[in-house]
Coordinates of C-alpha atoms and ligand atoms in Angstrom, one line a residue:
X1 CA -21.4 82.4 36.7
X2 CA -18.6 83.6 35.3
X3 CA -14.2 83.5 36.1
X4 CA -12.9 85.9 37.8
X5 CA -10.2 86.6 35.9
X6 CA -12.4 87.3 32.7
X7 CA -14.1 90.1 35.0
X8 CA -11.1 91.8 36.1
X9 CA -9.2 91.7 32.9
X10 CA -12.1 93.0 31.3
X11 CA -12.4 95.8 33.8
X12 CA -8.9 96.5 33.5
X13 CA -9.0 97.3 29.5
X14 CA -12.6 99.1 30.1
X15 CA -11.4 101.4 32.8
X16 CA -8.0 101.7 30.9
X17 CA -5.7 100.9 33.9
X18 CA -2.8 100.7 32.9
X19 CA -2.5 104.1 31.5
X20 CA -3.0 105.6 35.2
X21 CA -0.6 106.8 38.0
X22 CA -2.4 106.0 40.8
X23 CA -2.2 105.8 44.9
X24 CA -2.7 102.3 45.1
X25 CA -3.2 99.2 43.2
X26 CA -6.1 99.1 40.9
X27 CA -7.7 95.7 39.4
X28 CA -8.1 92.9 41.7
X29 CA -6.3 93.7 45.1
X30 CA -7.3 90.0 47.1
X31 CA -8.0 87.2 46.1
X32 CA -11.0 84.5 46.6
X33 CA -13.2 82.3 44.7
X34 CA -12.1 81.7 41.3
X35 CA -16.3 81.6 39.8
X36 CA -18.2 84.7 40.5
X37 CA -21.9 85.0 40.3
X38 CA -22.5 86.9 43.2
X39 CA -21.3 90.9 42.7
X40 CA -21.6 93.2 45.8
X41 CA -20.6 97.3 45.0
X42 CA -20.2 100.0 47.7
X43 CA -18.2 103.2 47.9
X44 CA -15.2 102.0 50.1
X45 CA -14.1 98.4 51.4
X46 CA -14.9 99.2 54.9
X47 CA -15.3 96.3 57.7
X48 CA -18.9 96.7 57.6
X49 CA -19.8 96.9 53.6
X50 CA -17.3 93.4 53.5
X51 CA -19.3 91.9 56.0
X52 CA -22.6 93.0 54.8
X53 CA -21.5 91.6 51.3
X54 CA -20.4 88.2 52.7
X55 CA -23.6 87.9 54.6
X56 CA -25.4 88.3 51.1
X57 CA -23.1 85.7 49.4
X58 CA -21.0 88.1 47.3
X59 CA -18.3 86.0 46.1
X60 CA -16.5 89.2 44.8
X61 CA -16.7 93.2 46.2
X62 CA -15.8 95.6 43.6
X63 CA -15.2 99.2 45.1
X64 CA -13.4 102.9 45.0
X65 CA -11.8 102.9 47.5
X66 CA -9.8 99.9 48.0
X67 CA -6.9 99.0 50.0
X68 CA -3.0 99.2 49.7
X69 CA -2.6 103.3 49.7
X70 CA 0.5 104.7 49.0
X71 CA 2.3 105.7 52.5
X72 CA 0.2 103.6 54.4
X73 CA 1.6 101.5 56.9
X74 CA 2.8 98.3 55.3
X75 CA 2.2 95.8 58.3
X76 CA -1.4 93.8 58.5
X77 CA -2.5 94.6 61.9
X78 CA -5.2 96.0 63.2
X79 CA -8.0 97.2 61.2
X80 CA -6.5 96.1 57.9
X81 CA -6.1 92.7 60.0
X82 CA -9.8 92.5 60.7
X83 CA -10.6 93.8 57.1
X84 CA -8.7 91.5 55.2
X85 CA -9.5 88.5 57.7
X86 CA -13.1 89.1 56.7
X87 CA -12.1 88.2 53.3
X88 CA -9.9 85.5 53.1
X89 CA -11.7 83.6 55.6
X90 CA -14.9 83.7 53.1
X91 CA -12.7 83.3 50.1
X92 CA -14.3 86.4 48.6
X93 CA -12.4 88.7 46.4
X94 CA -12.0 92.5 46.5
X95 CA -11.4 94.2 42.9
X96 CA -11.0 98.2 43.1
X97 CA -10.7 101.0 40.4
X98 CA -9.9 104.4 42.0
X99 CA -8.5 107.3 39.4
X100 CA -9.5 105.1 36.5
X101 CA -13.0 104.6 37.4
X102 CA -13.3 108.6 38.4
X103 CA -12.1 109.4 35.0
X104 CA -14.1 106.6 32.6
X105 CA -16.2 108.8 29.9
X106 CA -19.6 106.2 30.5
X107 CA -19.6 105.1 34.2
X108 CA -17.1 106.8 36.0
X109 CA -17.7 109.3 38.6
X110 CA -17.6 112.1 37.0
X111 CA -19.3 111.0 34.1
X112 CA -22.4 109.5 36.2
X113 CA -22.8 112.7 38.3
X114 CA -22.9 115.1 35.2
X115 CA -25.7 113.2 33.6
X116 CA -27.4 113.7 36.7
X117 CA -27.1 117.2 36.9
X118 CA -27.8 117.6 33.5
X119 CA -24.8 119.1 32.1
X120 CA -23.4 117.9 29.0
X121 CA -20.8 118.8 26.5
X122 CA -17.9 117.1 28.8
X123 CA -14.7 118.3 28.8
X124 CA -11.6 117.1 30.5
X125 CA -10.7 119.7 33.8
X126 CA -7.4 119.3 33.9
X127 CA -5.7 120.8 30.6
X128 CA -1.9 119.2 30.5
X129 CA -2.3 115.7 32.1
X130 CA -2.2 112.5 30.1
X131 CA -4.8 110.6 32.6
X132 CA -6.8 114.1 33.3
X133 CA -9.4 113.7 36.3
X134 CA -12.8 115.5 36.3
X135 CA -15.0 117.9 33.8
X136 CA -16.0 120.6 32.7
X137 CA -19.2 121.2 31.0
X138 CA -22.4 123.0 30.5
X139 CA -25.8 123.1 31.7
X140 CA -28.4 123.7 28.6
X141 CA -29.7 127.0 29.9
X142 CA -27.9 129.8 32.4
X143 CA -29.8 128.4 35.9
X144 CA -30.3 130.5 39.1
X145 CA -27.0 129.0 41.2
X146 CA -29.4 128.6 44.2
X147 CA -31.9 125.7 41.7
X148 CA -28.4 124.4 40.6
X149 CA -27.4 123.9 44.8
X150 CA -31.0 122.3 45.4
X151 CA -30.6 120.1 42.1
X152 CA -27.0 119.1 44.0
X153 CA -28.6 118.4 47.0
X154 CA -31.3 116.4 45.7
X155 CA -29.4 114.4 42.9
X156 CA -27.0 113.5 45.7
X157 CA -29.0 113.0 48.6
X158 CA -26.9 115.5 50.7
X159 CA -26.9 118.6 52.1
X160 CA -24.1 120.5 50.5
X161 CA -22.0 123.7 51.6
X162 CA -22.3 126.0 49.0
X163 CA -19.9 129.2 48.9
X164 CA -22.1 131.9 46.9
X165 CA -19.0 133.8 45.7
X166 CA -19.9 134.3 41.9
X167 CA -22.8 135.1 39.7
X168 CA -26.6 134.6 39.9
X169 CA -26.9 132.7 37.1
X170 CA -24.6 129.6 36.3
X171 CA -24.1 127.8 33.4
X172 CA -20.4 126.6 33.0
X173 CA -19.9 123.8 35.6
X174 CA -16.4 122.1 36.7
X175 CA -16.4 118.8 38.6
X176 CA -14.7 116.6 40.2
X177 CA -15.9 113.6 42.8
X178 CA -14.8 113.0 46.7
X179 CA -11.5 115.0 47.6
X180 CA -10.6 116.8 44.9
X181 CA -10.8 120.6 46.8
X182 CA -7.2 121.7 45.2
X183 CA -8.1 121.0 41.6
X184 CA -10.5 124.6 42.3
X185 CA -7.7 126.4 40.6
X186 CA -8.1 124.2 37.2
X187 CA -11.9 125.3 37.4
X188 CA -10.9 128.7 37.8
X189 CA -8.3 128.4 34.7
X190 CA -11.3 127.2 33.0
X191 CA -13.5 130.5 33.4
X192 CA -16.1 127.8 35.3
X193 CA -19.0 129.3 36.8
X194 CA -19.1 126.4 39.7
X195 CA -16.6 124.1 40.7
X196 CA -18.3 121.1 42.4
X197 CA -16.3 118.8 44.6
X198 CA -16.8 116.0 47.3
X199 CA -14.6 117.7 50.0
X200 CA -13.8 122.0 51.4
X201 CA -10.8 123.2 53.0
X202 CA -9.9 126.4 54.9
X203 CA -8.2 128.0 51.9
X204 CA -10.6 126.7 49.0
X205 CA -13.0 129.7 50.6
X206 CA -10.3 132.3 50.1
X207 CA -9.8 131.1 46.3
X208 CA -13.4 131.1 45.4
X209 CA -13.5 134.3 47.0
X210 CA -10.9 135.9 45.5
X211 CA -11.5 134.1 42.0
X212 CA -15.1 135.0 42.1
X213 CA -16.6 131.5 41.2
X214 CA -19.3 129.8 42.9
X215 CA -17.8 126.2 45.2
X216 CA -20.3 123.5 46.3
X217 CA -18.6 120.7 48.5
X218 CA -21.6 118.2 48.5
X219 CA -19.2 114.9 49.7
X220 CA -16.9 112.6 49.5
X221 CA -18.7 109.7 49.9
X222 CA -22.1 111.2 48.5
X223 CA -20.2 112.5 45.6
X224 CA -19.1 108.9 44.7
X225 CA -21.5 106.3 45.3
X226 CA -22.2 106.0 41.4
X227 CA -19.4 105.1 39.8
X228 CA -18.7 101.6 41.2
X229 CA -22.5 101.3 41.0
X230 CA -22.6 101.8 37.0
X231 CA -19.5 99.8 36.8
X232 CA -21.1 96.9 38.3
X233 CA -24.2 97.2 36.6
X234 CA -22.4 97.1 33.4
X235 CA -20.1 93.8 34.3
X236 CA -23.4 92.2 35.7
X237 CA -25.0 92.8 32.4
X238 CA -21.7 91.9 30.2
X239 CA -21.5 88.5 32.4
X240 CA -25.2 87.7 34.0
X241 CA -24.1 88.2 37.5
X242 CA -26.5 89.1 40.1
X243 CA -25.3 92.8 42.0
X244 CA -26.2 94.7 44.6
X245 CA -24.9 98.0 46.5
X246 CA -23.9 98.1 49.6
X247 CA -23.9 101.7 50.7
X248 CA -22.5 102.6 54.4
X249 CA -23.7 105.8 55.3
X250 CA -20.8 108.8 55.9
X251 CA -21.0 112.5 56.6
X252 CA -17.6 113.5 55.1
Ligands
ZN1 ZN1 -12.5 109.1 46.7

């Protein structure tokens, strides 16, 4: 059993928060119980994770993707009605990190994925901003791109659309979880063999075409169910909470 407030303002400091920009809040978003010994994770606050997590007992959800985006409609009605009625009715708080638990060197997104895939030597993607988002790194030995898609697919549970626009052999790999499509051109500044991504467009074809680099899309969602996973692994440990994923499954 722990406060609350200890877990957030601990998250806060670890995920750095306050040095981000970000599209919505990040730290603790509503507000329930004031103990917390019960920690459910999941990918996005959706109707169904919240009730799945209250049915479990969570007294607090931590997620990605939160609520509160920037341009979204201000008013509670609706589906953000139903979503945050869940909640208050069960007293149960919802914590989110979004750009600050994509970047974290140990369990963000990024980070988590790499170590899956075996690639190492992490470097930041984006060259010129103070809060950069994904990496770029290497794989030990150049691989045959086609055992690098199956090692996606596998790793990530997904089937993933591969664009086979560069060479056979890959070793120089830039990611960056969920929809992150437009930051191809900061792989292709970085002479990257791959760029790996949650999310494809029309015109991220053309570039990897024209650019000559290889572009896996292998999901948003698949992309980035590990982040809020390690993150509450690491706060269960830090304050001997019980946690559990909830994971809602989603094609895009
Ligand atoms: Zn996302």
């Amino acid at each position: 059993m722990a406060l609350l407030s200890d877990i957030v303002s601990y998250a806060d400091d670890y995920l750095r928060v306050g040095e981000f920009s970000d599209y919505c809040p990040n730290g603790l978003q509503v507000e329930g119980q004031l103990q917390v010994d019960k920690l459910a994770c999941a990918v996005t606050a959706s109707l169904a994770v919240v009730e799945q997590a209250i049915e479990w007992g969570a007294q607090c959800i931590l997620v990605h993707h939160g609520y509160f985006w920037k341009n979204e409609r201000a008013t509670v009605v609706g589906m953000k009605k139903a979503r945050l009625r869940a909640l208050l009715c069960a007293d149960v708080s919802l914590v989110a990190y979004h750009l600050p638990l994509d970047a974290h060197s140990v369990v963000g997104n990024n980070a988590q994925i790499a170590q899956k895939l075996g690639i190492s030597d992490l470097r930041p993607l984006q060259k010129t901003k103070k809060t950069p988002i994904g990496n770029v790194g290497m794989l030990t030995t150049p691989t045959r791109i086609t055992e690098f898609v199956n090692l996606c697919e596998q790793e990530l549970d997904r089937q993933a659309i591969h664009i086979n626009t560069g060479a056979e052999y890959v070793q120089k790999i830039a990611l960056c979880t969920g929809g992150a499509q437009h930051m191809i051109e900061d792989a292709v500044e970085q002479q990257a063999d791959v760029y790996l991504t949650g999310e494809i467009s029309e015109q991220t074809v053309h570039i990897a075409r024209e650019c000559g680099l290889h572009f896996i899309a292998a999901g948003h969602h698949a992309t980035e169910r590990y982040g809020a996973q390690a993150l509450a692994a690491h706060l269960a440990e830090k304050f001997a909470l019980e946690q559990q994923f909830f994971d809602e499954i989603n094609p895009a």
